[in-house]
JSON list of C-alpha atoms in Angstrom, two decimals:
[
{"chain": "A", "resi": 164, "resn": "MET", "atom": "CA", "xyz": [44.05, 5.08, 52.17]},
{"chain": "A", "resi": 165, "resn": "LYS", "atom": "CA", "xyz": [40.68, 5.95, 50.85]},
{"chain": "A", "resi": 166, "resn": "GLN", "atom": "CA", "xyz": [38.36, 8.80, 51.91]},
{"chain": "A", "resi": 167, "resn": "ALA", "atom": "CA", "xyz": [34.74, 9.61, 51.43]},
{"chain": "A", "resi": 168, "resn": "SER", "atom": "CA", "xyz": [33.99, 12.93, 49.56]},
{"chain": "A", "resi": 169, "resn": "ASN", "atom": "CA", "xyz": [31.11, 13.85, 51.86]},
{"chain": "A", "resi": 170, "resn": "LEU", "atom": "CA", "xyz": [33.62, 13.85, 54.91]},
{"chain": "A", "resi": 171, "resn": "LYS", "atom": "CA", "xyz": [36.53, 15.03, 53.27]},
{"chain": "A", "resi": 172, "resn": "GLU", "atom": "CA", "xyz": [34.94, 18.37, 52.51]},
{"chain": "A", "resi": 173, "resn": "LEU", "atom": "CA", "xyz": [34.50, 19.08, 56.30]},
{"chain": "A", "resi": 174, "resn": "SER", "atom": "CA", "xyz": [37.60, 21.01, 57.32]},
{"chain": "A", "resi": 175, "resn": "PHE", "atom": "CA", "xyz": [37.44, 20.04, 61.05]},
{"chain": "A", "resi": 176, "resn": "VAL", "atom": "CA", "xyz": [37.76, 16.33, 60.71]},
{"chain": "A", "resi": 177, "resn": "VAL", "atom": "CA", "xyz": [40.40, 13.93, 59.27]},
{"chain": "A", "resi": 178, "resn": "HIS", "atom": "CA", "xyz": [39.51, 10.44, 58.36]},
{"chain": "A", "resi": 179, "resn": "GLY", "atom": "CA", "xyz": [40.65, 7.48, 56.41]},
{"chain": "A", "resi": 180, "resn": "PHE", "atom": "CA", "xyz": [39.77, 3.91, 55.43]},
{"chain": "A", "resi": 181, "resn": "TYR", "atom": "CA", "xyz": [43.02, 2.12, 55.41]},
{"chain": "A", "resi": 182, "resn": "ASN", "atom": "CA", "xyz": [44.12, -0.99, 53.60]},
{"chain": "A", "resi": 183, "resn": "ALA", "atom": "CA", "xyz": [46.25, -3.91, 54.83]},
{"chain": "A", "resi": 184, "resn": "GLU", "atom": "CA", "xyz": [49.47, -1.94, 54.15]},
{"chain": "A", "resi": 185, "resn": "ASP", "atom": "CA", "xyz": [49.21, 1.59, 55.22]},
{"chain": "A", "resi": 186, "resn": "PHE", "atom": "CA", "xyz": [47.55, 2.02, 58.67]},
{"chain": "A", "resi": 187, "resn": "GLN", "atom": "CA", "xyz": [50.89, 3.34, 60.09]},
{"chain": "A", "resi": 188, "resn": "LYS", "atom": "CA", "xyz": [49.80, 6.73, 58.73]},
{"chain": "A", "resi": 189, "resn": "SER", "atom": "CA", "xyz": [47.15, 6.98, 61.46]},
{"chain": "A", "resi": 190, "resn": "PRO", "atom": "CA", "xyz": [48.37, 8.30, 64.81]},
{"chain": "A", "resi": 191, "resn": "ASN", "atom": "CA", "xyz": [47.50, 7.08, 68.31]},
{"chain": "A", "resi": 192, "resn": "PRO", "atom": "CA", "xyz": [44.32, 5.05, 67.57]},
{"chain": "A", "resi": 193, "resn": "ILE", "atom": "CA", "xyz": [41.67, 4.53, 70.17]},
{"chain": "A", "resi": 194, "resn": "LEU", "atom": "CA", "xyz": [40.52, 0.99, 69.54]},
{"chain": "A", "resi": 195, "resn": "MET", "atom": "CA", "xyz": [37.57, -0.98, 70.74]},
{"chain": "A", "resi": 196, "resn": "ASN", "atom": "CA", "xyz": [37.28, -4.70, 72.02]},
{"chain": "A", "resi": 197, "resn": "GLN", "atom": "CA", "xyz": [34.68, -5.20, 69.32]},
{"chain": "A", "resi": 198, "resn": "VAL", "atom": "CA", "xyz": [32.14, -7.84, 70.34]},
{"chain": "A", "resi": 199, "resn": "HIS", "atom": "CA", "xyz": [29.52, -7.77, 67.51]},
{"chain": "A", "resi": 200, "resn": "SER", "atom": "CA", "xyz": [27.08, -6.04, 69.63]},
{"chain": "A", "resi": 201, "resn": "ALA", "atom": "CA", "xyz": [24.79, -2.96, 69.44]},
{"chain": "A", "resi": 202, "resn": "ASP", "atom": "CA", "xyz": [26.81, -1.20, 72.43]},
{"chain": "A", "resi": 203, "resn": "VAL", "atom": "CA", "xyz": [27.98, 2.51, 72.03]},
{"chain": "A", "resi": 204, "resn": "LEU", "atom": "CA", "xyz": [30.21, 4.56, 74.11]},
{"chain": "A", "resi": 205, "resn": "PHE", "atom": "CA", "xyz": [30.46, 8.24, 74.36]},
{"chain": "A", "resi": 206, "resn": "LEU", "atom": "CA", "xyz": [34.09, 9.39, 75.07]},
{"chain": "A", "resi": 207, "resn": "ALA", "atom": "CA", "xyz": [35.14, 12.68, 76.66]},
{"chain": "A", "resi": 208, "resn": "ASP", "atom": "CA", "xyz": [38.81, 11.42, 77.05]},
{"chain": "A", "resi": 209, "resn": "VAL", "atom": "CA", "xyz": [41.10, 8.72, 76.20]},
{"chain": "A", "resi": 210, "resn": "PRO", "atom": "CA", "xyz": [39.76, 5.43, 77.73]},
{"chain": "A", "resi": 211, "resn": "PRO", "atom": "CA", "xyz": [42.13, 3.56, 80.20]},
{"chain": "A", "resi": 212, "resn": "ALA", "atom": "CA", "xyz": [41.72, 0.25, 78.10]},
{"chain": "A", "resi": 213, "resn": "PRO", "atom": "CA", "xyz": [39.73, -0.50, 74.88]},
{"chain": "A", "resi": 214, "resn": "PRO", "atom": "CA", "xyz": [36.07, -0.69, 75.87]},
{"chain": "A", "resi": 215, "resn": "SER", "atom": "CA", "xyz": [33.96, -3.68, 74.97]},
{"chain": "A", "resi": 216, "resn": "VAL", "atom": "CA", "xyz": [31.62, -1.84, 72.57]},
{"chain": "A", "resi": 217, "resn": "ASP", "atom": "CA", "xyz": [31.13, -1.78, 68.80]},
{"chain": "A", "resi": 218, "resn": "ALA", "atom": "CA", "xyz": [30.79, 2.06, 68.33]},
{"chain": "A", "resi": 219, "resn": "LEU", "atom": "CA", "xyz": [32.52, 5.31, 69.88]},
{"chain": "A", "resi": 220, "resn": "VAL", "atom": "CA", "xyz": [31.28, 8.81, 69.83]},
{"chain": "A", "resi": 221, "resn": "THR", "atom": "CA", "xyz": [33.06, 11.92, 70.74]},
{"chain": "A", "resi": 222, "resn": "ALA", "atom": "CA", "xyz": [33.03, 15.64, 70.50]},
{"chain": "A", "resi": 223, "resn": "THR", "atom": "CA", "xyz": [36.67, 15.91, 72.00]},
{"chain": "A", "resi": 224, "resn": "PRO", "atom": "CA", "xyz": [39.41, 17.00, 69.51]},
{"chain": "A", "resi": 225, "resn": "TYR", "atom": "CA", "xyz": [42.26, 14.70, 68.81]},
{"chain": "A", "resi": 226, "resn": "LEU", "atom": "CA", "xyz": [40.59, 11.47, 69.92]},
{"chain": "A", "resi": 227, "resn": "ASN", "atom": "CA", "xyz": [41.40, 9.17, 66.83]},
{"chain": "A", "resi": 228, "resn": "LEU", "atom": "CA", "xyz": [38.38, 6.87, 66.99]},
{"chain": "A", "resi": 229, "resn": "THR", "atom": "CA", "xyz": [39.33, 3.52, 65.24]},
{"chain": "A", "resi": 230, "resn": "VAL", "atom": "CA", "xyz": [37.61, 0.56, 63.86]},
{"chain": "A", "resi": 231, "resn": "LYS", "atom": "CA", "xyz": [39.25, -2.88, 62.96]},
{"chain": "A", "resi": 232, "resn": "THR", "atom": "CA", "xyz": [37.55, -4.87, 60.16]},
{"chain": "A", "resi": 233, "resn": "ALA", "atom": "CA", "xyz": [38.17, -8.02, 58.08]},
{"chain": "A", "resi": 234, "resn": "ASP", "atom": "CA", "xyz": [34.84, -8.01, 56.08]},
{"chain": "A", "resi": 235, "resn": "CYS", "atom": "CA", "xyz": [32.58, -6.22, 58.37]},
{"chain": "A", "resi": 236, "resn": "ALA", "atom": "CA", "xyz": [31.54, -2.55, 57.50]},
{"chain": "A", "resi": 237, "resn": "PRO", "atom": "CA", "xyz": [33.48, 0.27, 59.10]},
{"chain": "A", "resi": 238, "resn": "VAL", "atom": "CA", "xyz": [31.02, 3.15, 59.49]},
{"chain": "A", "resi": 239, "resn": "LEU", "atom": "CA", "xyz": [32.28, 6.87, 60.12]},
{"chain": "A", "resi": 240, "resn": "LEU", "atom": "CA", "xyz": [29.69, 9.63, 61.09]},
{"chain": "A", "resi": 241, "resn": "VAL", "atom": "CA", "xyz": [30.01, 13.44, 61.43]},
{"chain": "A", "resi": 242, "resn": "ASP", "atom": "CA", "xyz": [27.57, 15.99, 62.73]},
{"chain": "A", "resi": 243, "resn": "SER", "atom": "CA", "xyz": [28.76, 19.25, 61.14]},
{"chain": "A", "resi": 244, "resn": "PHE", "atom": "CA", "xyz": [26.47, 21.19, 63.62]},
{"chain": "A", "resi": 245, "resn": "SER", "atom": "CA", "xyz": [27.92, 19.97, 66.79]},
{"chain": "A", "resi": 246, "resn": "ARG", "atom": "CA", "xyz": [31.24, 18.87, 65.46]},
{"chain": "A", "resi": 247, "resn": "MET", "atom": "CA", "xyz": [30.67, 15.44, 66.86]},
{"chain": "A", "resi": 248, "resn": "ILE", "atom": "CA", "xyz": [32.02, 12.20, 65.33]},
{"chain": "A", "resi": 249, "resn": "ALA", "atom": "CA", "xyz": [31.49, 8.57, 65.64]},
{"chain": "A", "resi": 250, "resn": "ALA", "atom": "CA", "xyz": [33.09, 5.35, 64.42]},
{"chain": "A", "resi": 251, "resn": "VAL", "atom": "CA", "xyz": [31.13, 2.10, 64.18]},
{"chain": "A", "resi": 252, "resn": "HIS", "atom": "CA", "xyz": [32.14, -1.61, 63.59]},
{"chain": "A", "resi": 253, "resn": "ALA", "atom": "CA", "xyz": [29.07, -2.94, 61.83]},
{"chain": "A", "resi": 254, "resn": "GLY", "atom": "CA", "xyz": [29.19, -6.67, 61.22]},
{"chain": "A", "resi": 255, "resn": "TRP", "atom": "CA", "xyz": [25.90, -8.15, 60.20]},
{"chain": "A", "resi": 256, "resn": "LYS", "atom": "CA", "xyz": [25.03, -9.21, 63.72]},
{"chain": "A", "resi": 257, "resn": "GLY", "atom": "CA", "xyz": [25.69, -5.64, 65.16]},
{"chain": "A", "resi": 258, "resn": "ALA", "atom": "CA", "xyz": [23.89, -3.97, 62.31]},
{"chain": "A", "resi": 259, "resn": "PHE", "atom": "CA", "xyz": [20.91, -6.48, 62.73]},
{"chain": "A", "resi": 260, "resn": "GLN", "atom": "CA", "xyz": [20.94, -5.51, 66.48]},
{"chain": "A", "resi": 261, "resn": "GLY", "atom": "CA", "xyz": [20.78, -1.89, 65.89]},
{"chain": "A", "resi": 262, "resn": "VAL", "atom": "CA", "xyz": [24.40, -0.59, 66.49]},
{"chain": "A", "resi": 263, "resn": "ILE", "atom": "CA", "xyz": [24.03, 2.07, 63.79]},
{"chain": "A", "resi": 264, "resn": "GLU", "atom": "CA", "xyz": [20.80, 3.37, 65.02]},
{"chain": "A", "resi": 265, "resn": "ASN", "atom": "CA", "xyz": [22.08, 3.26, 68.57]},
{"chain": "A", "resi": 266, "resn": "THR", "atom": "CA", "xyz": [25.06, 5.40, 67.37]},
{"chain": "A", "resi": 267, "resn": "VAL", "atom": "CA", "xyz": [22.88, 7.95, 65.80]},
{"chain": "A", "resi": 268, "resn": "LEU", "atom": "CA", "xyz": [20.77, 8.32, 69.04]},
{"chain": "A", "resi": 269, "resn": "THR", "atom": "CA", "xyz": [23.84, 8.63, 71.16]},
{"chain": "A", "resi": 270, "resn": "MET", "atom": "CA", "xyz": [25.05, 11.56, 68.97]},
{"chain": "A", "resi": 271, "resn": "ILE", "atom": "CA", "xyz": [21.64, 13.18, 69.17]},
{"chain": "A", "resi": 272, "resn": "ARG", "atom": "CA", "xyz": [21.51, 12.78, 73.02]},
{"chain": "A", "resi": 273, "resn": "HIS", "atom": "CA", "xyz": [24.89, 14.54, 73.22]},
{"chain": "A", "resi": 274, "resn": "GLY", "atom": "CA", "xyz": [23.76, 17.52, 71.09]},
{"chain": "A", "resi": 275, "resn": "ALA", "atom": "CA", "xyz": [24.03, 16.24, 67.45]},
{"chain": "A", "resi": 276, "resn": "ARG", "atom": "CA", "xyz": [21.42, 17.42, 64.94]},
{"chain": "A", "resi": 277, "resn": "LEU", "atom": "CA", "xyz": [20.08, 14.56, 62.91]},
{"chain": "A", "resi": 278, "resn": "SER", "atom": "CA", "xyz": [19.75, 16.66, 59.61]},
{"chain": "A", "resi": 279, "resn": "SER", "atom": "CA", "xyz": [23.42, 17.43, 59.63]},
{"chain": "A", "resi": 280, "resn": "ILE", "atom": "CA", "xyz": [24.79, 13.88, 60.28]},
{"chain": "A", "resi": 281, "resn": "ARG", "atom": "CA", "xyz": [26.83, 12.49, 57.42]},
{"chain": "A", "resi": 282, "resn": "ALA", "atom": "CA", "xyz": [27.98, 8.92, 57.12]},
{"chain": "A", "resi": 283, "resn": "ALA", "atom": "CA", "xyz": [30.73, 7.04, 55.20]},
{"chain": "A", "resi": 284, "resn": "VAL", "atom": "CA", "xyz": [30.85, 3.33, 54.83]},
{"chain": "A", "resi": 285, "resn": "GLY", "atom": "CA", "xyz": [34.36, 1.88, 54.29]},
{"chain": "A", "resi": 286, "resn": "PRO", "atom": "CA", "xyz": [35.44, -1.16, 52.37]},
{"chain": "A", "resi": 287, "resn": "HIS", "atom": "CA", "xyz": [33.73, -4.31, 53.42]},
{"chain": "A", "resi": 288, "resn": "ILE", "atom": "CA", "xyz": [32.43, -7.54, 51.88]},
{"chain": "A", "resi": 289, "resn": "GLN", "atom": "CA", "xyz": [30.14, -7.18, 48.90]},
{"chain": "A", "resi": 290, "resn": "LEU", "atom": "CA", "xyz": [27.03, -9.02, 47.56]},
{"chain": "A", "resi": 291, "resn": "GLN", "atom": "CA", "xyz": [28.79, -11.40, 45.22]},
{"chain": "A", "resi": 292, "resn": "SER", "atom": "CA", "xyz": [31.10, -12.70, 48.09]},
{"chain": "A", "resi": 293, "resn": "PHE", "atom": "CA", "xyz": [28.85, -12.71, 51.11]},
{"chain": "A", "resi": 294, "resn": "GLU", "atom": "CA", "xyz": [27.20, -16.28, 51.06]},
{"chain": "A", "resi": 295, "resn": "ILE", "atom": "CA", "xyz": [24.93, -16.97, 54.10]},
{"chain": "A", "resi": 296, "resn": "SER", "atom": "CA", "xyz": [22.95, -19.98, 55.43]},
{"chain": "A", "resi": 297, "resn": "PRO", "atom": "CA", "xyz": [19.26, -20.37, 55.30]},
{"chain": "A", "resi": 298, "resn": "GLU", "atom": "CA", "xyz": [19.25, -20.15, 58.93]},
{"chain": "A", "resi": 299, "resn": "THR", "atom": "CA", "xyz": [20.83, -16.68, 58.85]},
{"chain": "A", "resi": 300, "resn": "LYS", "atom": "CA", "xyz": [18.42, -15.44, 56.36]},
{"chain": "A", "resi": 301, "resn": "ALA", "atom": "CA", "xyz": [15.53, -16.76, 58.55]},
{"chain": "A", "resi": 302, "resn": "LEU", "atom": "CA", "xyz": [16.56, -14.40, 61.26]},
{"chain": "A", "resi": 303, "resn": "PHE", "atom": "CA", "xyz": [15.58, -11.29, 59.18]},
{"chain": "A", "resi": 304, "resn": "PRO", "atom": "CA", "xyz": [11.93, -10.25, 58.76]},
{"chain": "A", "resi": 305, "resn": "VAL", "atom": "CA", "xyz": [10.33, -11.15, 55.39]},
{"chain": "A", "resi": 306, "resn": "THR", "atom": "CA", "xyz": [10.06, -7.29, 54.64]},
{"chain": "A", "resi": 307, "resn": "GLU", "atom": "CA", "xyz": [13.86, -7.40, 54.21]},
{"chain": "A", "resi": 308, "resn": "ASN", "atom": "CA", "xyz": [14.01, -10.36, 51.88]},
{"chain": "A", "resi": 309, "resn": "HIS", "atom": "CA", "xyz": [15.06, -8.05, 49.04]},
{"chain": "A", "resi": 310, "resn": "PHE", "atom": "CA", "xyz": [18.54, -7.90, 50.57]},
{"chain": "A", "resi": 311, "resn": "PHE", "atom": "CA", "xyz": [19.09, -11.55, 49.61]},
{"chain": "A", "resi": 312, "resn": "THR", "atom": "CA", "xyz": [19.81, -13.11, 46.24]},
{"chain": "A", "resi": 313, "resn": "GLU", "atom": "CA", "xyz": [19.58, -16.84, 45.55]},
{"chain": "A", "resi": 314, "resn": "ASN", "atom": "CA", "xyz": [21.67, -18.51, 42.90]},
{"chain": "A", "resi": 315, "resn": "ASP", "atom": "CA", "xyz": [21.94, -22.24, 42.27]},
{"chain": "A", "resi": 316, "resn": "GLY", "atom": "CA", "xyz": [20.68, -22.88, 45.69]},
{"chain": "A", "resi": 317, "resn": "ARG", "atom": "CA", "xyz": [23.26, -20.65, 47.38]},
{"chain": "A", "resi": 318, "resn": "ILE", "atom": "CA", "xyz": [22.01, -17.35, 49.34]},
{"chain": "A", "resi": 319, "resn": "PHE", "atom": "CA", "xyz": [23.92, -14.14, 49.07]},
{"chain": "A", "resi": 320, "resn": "PHE", "atom": "CA", "xyz": [23.42, -11.06, 51.33]},
{"chain": "A", "resi": 321, "resn": "ASP", "atom": "CA", "xyz": [23.54, -7.47, 49.99]},
{"chain": "A", "resi": 322, "resn": "PHE", "atom": "CA", "xyz": [25.44, -6.30, 53.15]},
{"chain": "A", "resi": 323, "resn": "ASP", "atom": "CA", "xyz": [26.22, -2.89, 51.61]},
{"chain": "A", "resi": 324, "resn": "ALA", "atom": "CA", "xyz": [22.66, -2.06, 50.91]},
{"chain": "A", "resi": 325, "resn": "TYR", "atom": "CA", "xyz": [21.61, -3.46, 54.24]},
{"chain": "A", "resi": 326, "resn": "VAL", "atom": "CA", "xyz": [24.09, -1.06, 56.10]},
{"chain": "A", "resi": 327, "resn": "ARG", "atom": "CA", "xyz": [22.90, 1.95, 53.99]},
{"chain": "A", "resi": 328, "resn": "TYR", "atom": "CA", "xyz": [19.27, 0.96, 54.81]},
{"chain": "A", "resi": 329, "resn": "ARG", "atom": "CA", "xyz": [19.97, 0.98, 58.63]},
{"chain": "A", "resi": 330, "resn": "LEU", "atom": "CA", "xyz": [21.72, 4.43, 58.33]},
{"chain": "A", "resi": 331, "resn": "MET", "atom": "CA", "xyz": [18.50, 5.76, 56.29]},
{"chain": "A", "resi": 332, "resn": "ARG", "atom": "CA", "xyz": [16.25, 4.17, 58.82]},
{"chain": "A", "resi": 333, "resn": "ALA", "atom": "CA", "xyz": [18.19, 5.97, 61.54]},
{"chain": "A", "resi": 334, "resn": "GLY", "atom": "CA", "xyz": [17.37, 9.28, 59.70]},
{"chain": "A", "resi": 335, "resn": "VAL", "atom": "CA", "xyz": [20.84, 9.83, 58.05]},
{"chain": "A", "resi": 336, "resn": "SER", "atom": "CA", "xyz": [20.36, 11.13, 54.43]},
{"chain": "A", "resi": 337, "resn": "SER", "atom": "CA", "xyz": [23.92, 11.89, 53.45]},
{"chain": "A", "resi": 338, "resn": "ILE", "atom": "CA", "xyz": [25.60, 8.54, 52.91]},
{"chain": "A", "resi": 339, "resn": "GLU", "atom": "CA", "xyz": [28.62, 7.53, 50.77]},
{"chain": "A", "resi": 340, "resn": "SER", "atom": "CA", "xyz": [29.77, 3.96, 50.48]},
{"chain": "A", "resi": 341, "resn": "ILE", "atom": "CA", "xyz": [33.14, 2.81, 49.10]},
{"chain": "A", "resi": 342, "resn": "ASP", "atom": "CA", "xyz": [32.36, -0.39, 47.24]},
{"chain": "A", "resi": 343, "resn": "ASP", "atom": "CA", "xyz": [35.72, -2.17, 47.41]},
{"chain": "A", "resi": 344, "resn": "ASP", "atom": "CA", "xyz": [35.15, -5.92, 48.16]},
{"chain": "A", "resi": 345, "resn": "THR", "atom": "CA", "xyz": [37.33, -7.06, 51.03]},
{"chain": "A", "resi": 346, "resn": "PHE", "atom": "CA", "xyz": [37.07, -10.71, 50.05]},
{"chain": "A", "resi": 347, "resn": "THR", "atom": "CA", "xyz": [38.22, -10.27, 46.38]},
{"chain": "A", "resi": 348, "resn": "ASP", "atom": "CA", "xyz": [40.57, -7.25, 46.69]},
{"chain": "A", "resi": 349, "resn": "ARG", "atom": "CA", "xyz": [43.80, -8.57, 48.24]},
{"chain": "A", "resi": 350, "resn": "HIS", "atom": "CA", "xyz": [44.73, -5.12, 49.39]},
{"chain": "A", "resi": 351, "resn": "TYR", "atom": "CA", "xyz": [42.36, -5.91, 52.20]},
{"chain": "A", "resi": 352, "resn": "PHE", "atom": "CA", "xyz": [42.25, -8.49, 54.95]},
{"chain": "A", "resi": 353, "resn": "SER", "atom": "CA", "xyz": [39.37, -10.86, 54.84]},
{"chain": "A", "resi": 354, "resn": "TYR", "atom": "CA", "xyz": [38.06, -13.22, 57.52]},
{"chain": "A", "resi": 355, "resn": "ARG", "atom": "CA", "xyz": [36.18, -15.27, 54.89]},
{"chain": "A", "resi": 356, "resn": "ARG", "atom": "CA", "xyz": [39.23, -15.52, 52.73]},
{"chain": "A", "resi": 357, "resn": "GLN", "atom": "CA", "xyz": [41.59, -16.47, 55.41]},
{"chain": "A", "resi": 358, "resn": "PRO", "atom": "CA", "xyz": [39.57, -17.62, 58.53]},
{"chain": "A", "resi": 359, "resn": "ASP", "atom": "CA", "xyz": [42.59, -18.96, 60.41]},
{"chain": "A", "resi": 360, "resn": "ASN", "atom": "CA", "xyz": [44.66, -15.90, 60.21]},
{"chain": "A", "resi": 361, "resn": "PRO", "atom": "CA", "xyz": [42.63, -13.03, 58.64]},
{"chain": "A", "resi": 362, "resn": "GLY", "atom": "CA", "xyz": [44.38, -9.96, 59.99]},
{"chain": "A", "resi": 363, "resn": "CYS", "atom": "CA", "xyz": [42.55, -6.64, 60.08]},
{"chain": "A", "resi": 364, "resn": "GLN", "atom": "CA", "xyz": [42.42, -3.29, 58.42]},
{"chain": "A", "resi": 365, "resn": "PHE", "atom": "CA", "xyz": [41.64, 0.01, 60.20]},
{"chain": "A", "resi": 366, "resn": "SER", "atom": "CA", "xyz": [39.32, 2.97, 59.66]},
{"chain": "A", "resi": 367, "resn": "SER", "atom": "CA", "xyz": [39.71, 6.10, 61.63]},
{"chain": "A", "resi": 368, "resn": "ILE", "atom": "CA", "xyz": [38.14, 9.60, 62.18]},
{"chain": "A", "resi": 369, "resn": "MET", "atom": "CA", "xyz": [39.35, 12.42, 64.44]},
{"chain": "A", "resi": 370, "resn": "ILE", "atom": "CA", "xyz": [38.33, 16.08, 65.19]},
{"chain": "A", "resi": 371, "resn": "GLU", "atom": "CA", "xyz": [41.25, 18.38, 64.35]},
{"chain": "A", "resi": 372, "resn": "GLU", "atom": "CA", "xyz": [41.01, 22.00, 65.52]},
{"chain": "A", "resi": 373, "resn": "LYS", "atom": "CA", "xyz": [42.40, 24.38, 63.07]}
]
């Protein structure tokens, strides 16, 4: 398990980015039916079934918000002012559609203060491993061309930089990113490495009353 220092120093939250081997250490996960959308749900209690969204927000203690990934970016957010948390599944499609910004807006609508929101981005596919098609690159505005690198006719996407850019565009200034590459590091599951049976790792965050 790995943790981000900017979240670890907050005494009222527990969080972790788990690899393929150690998720059993995180209790009672609240999971999503992740659909690569920009949809966000605010929770006051445990949902009866996994909601079809890609981000969860809560201010209720002991709801263990959990993200499943296998190359996508898990993004955990904390507002130290309102003691509110969020967990985001940010694939490139969801990030492109605005799931990160929608999560921050949902937090603010429920009482969070933008200036006190912190974000941590967990292990995900990195630039050297994330090859995309010209058709995918064409979906992005030309002002975002700097997120793409071409090498011998192949196009690579700096997904880590892009996720951090979307967080900054949402107004979040405290951002920490764990730069493990899920494609090359076999401690993690990877859809691109094993598309037929990728598995998934989990990232979680929970408010813990002391």
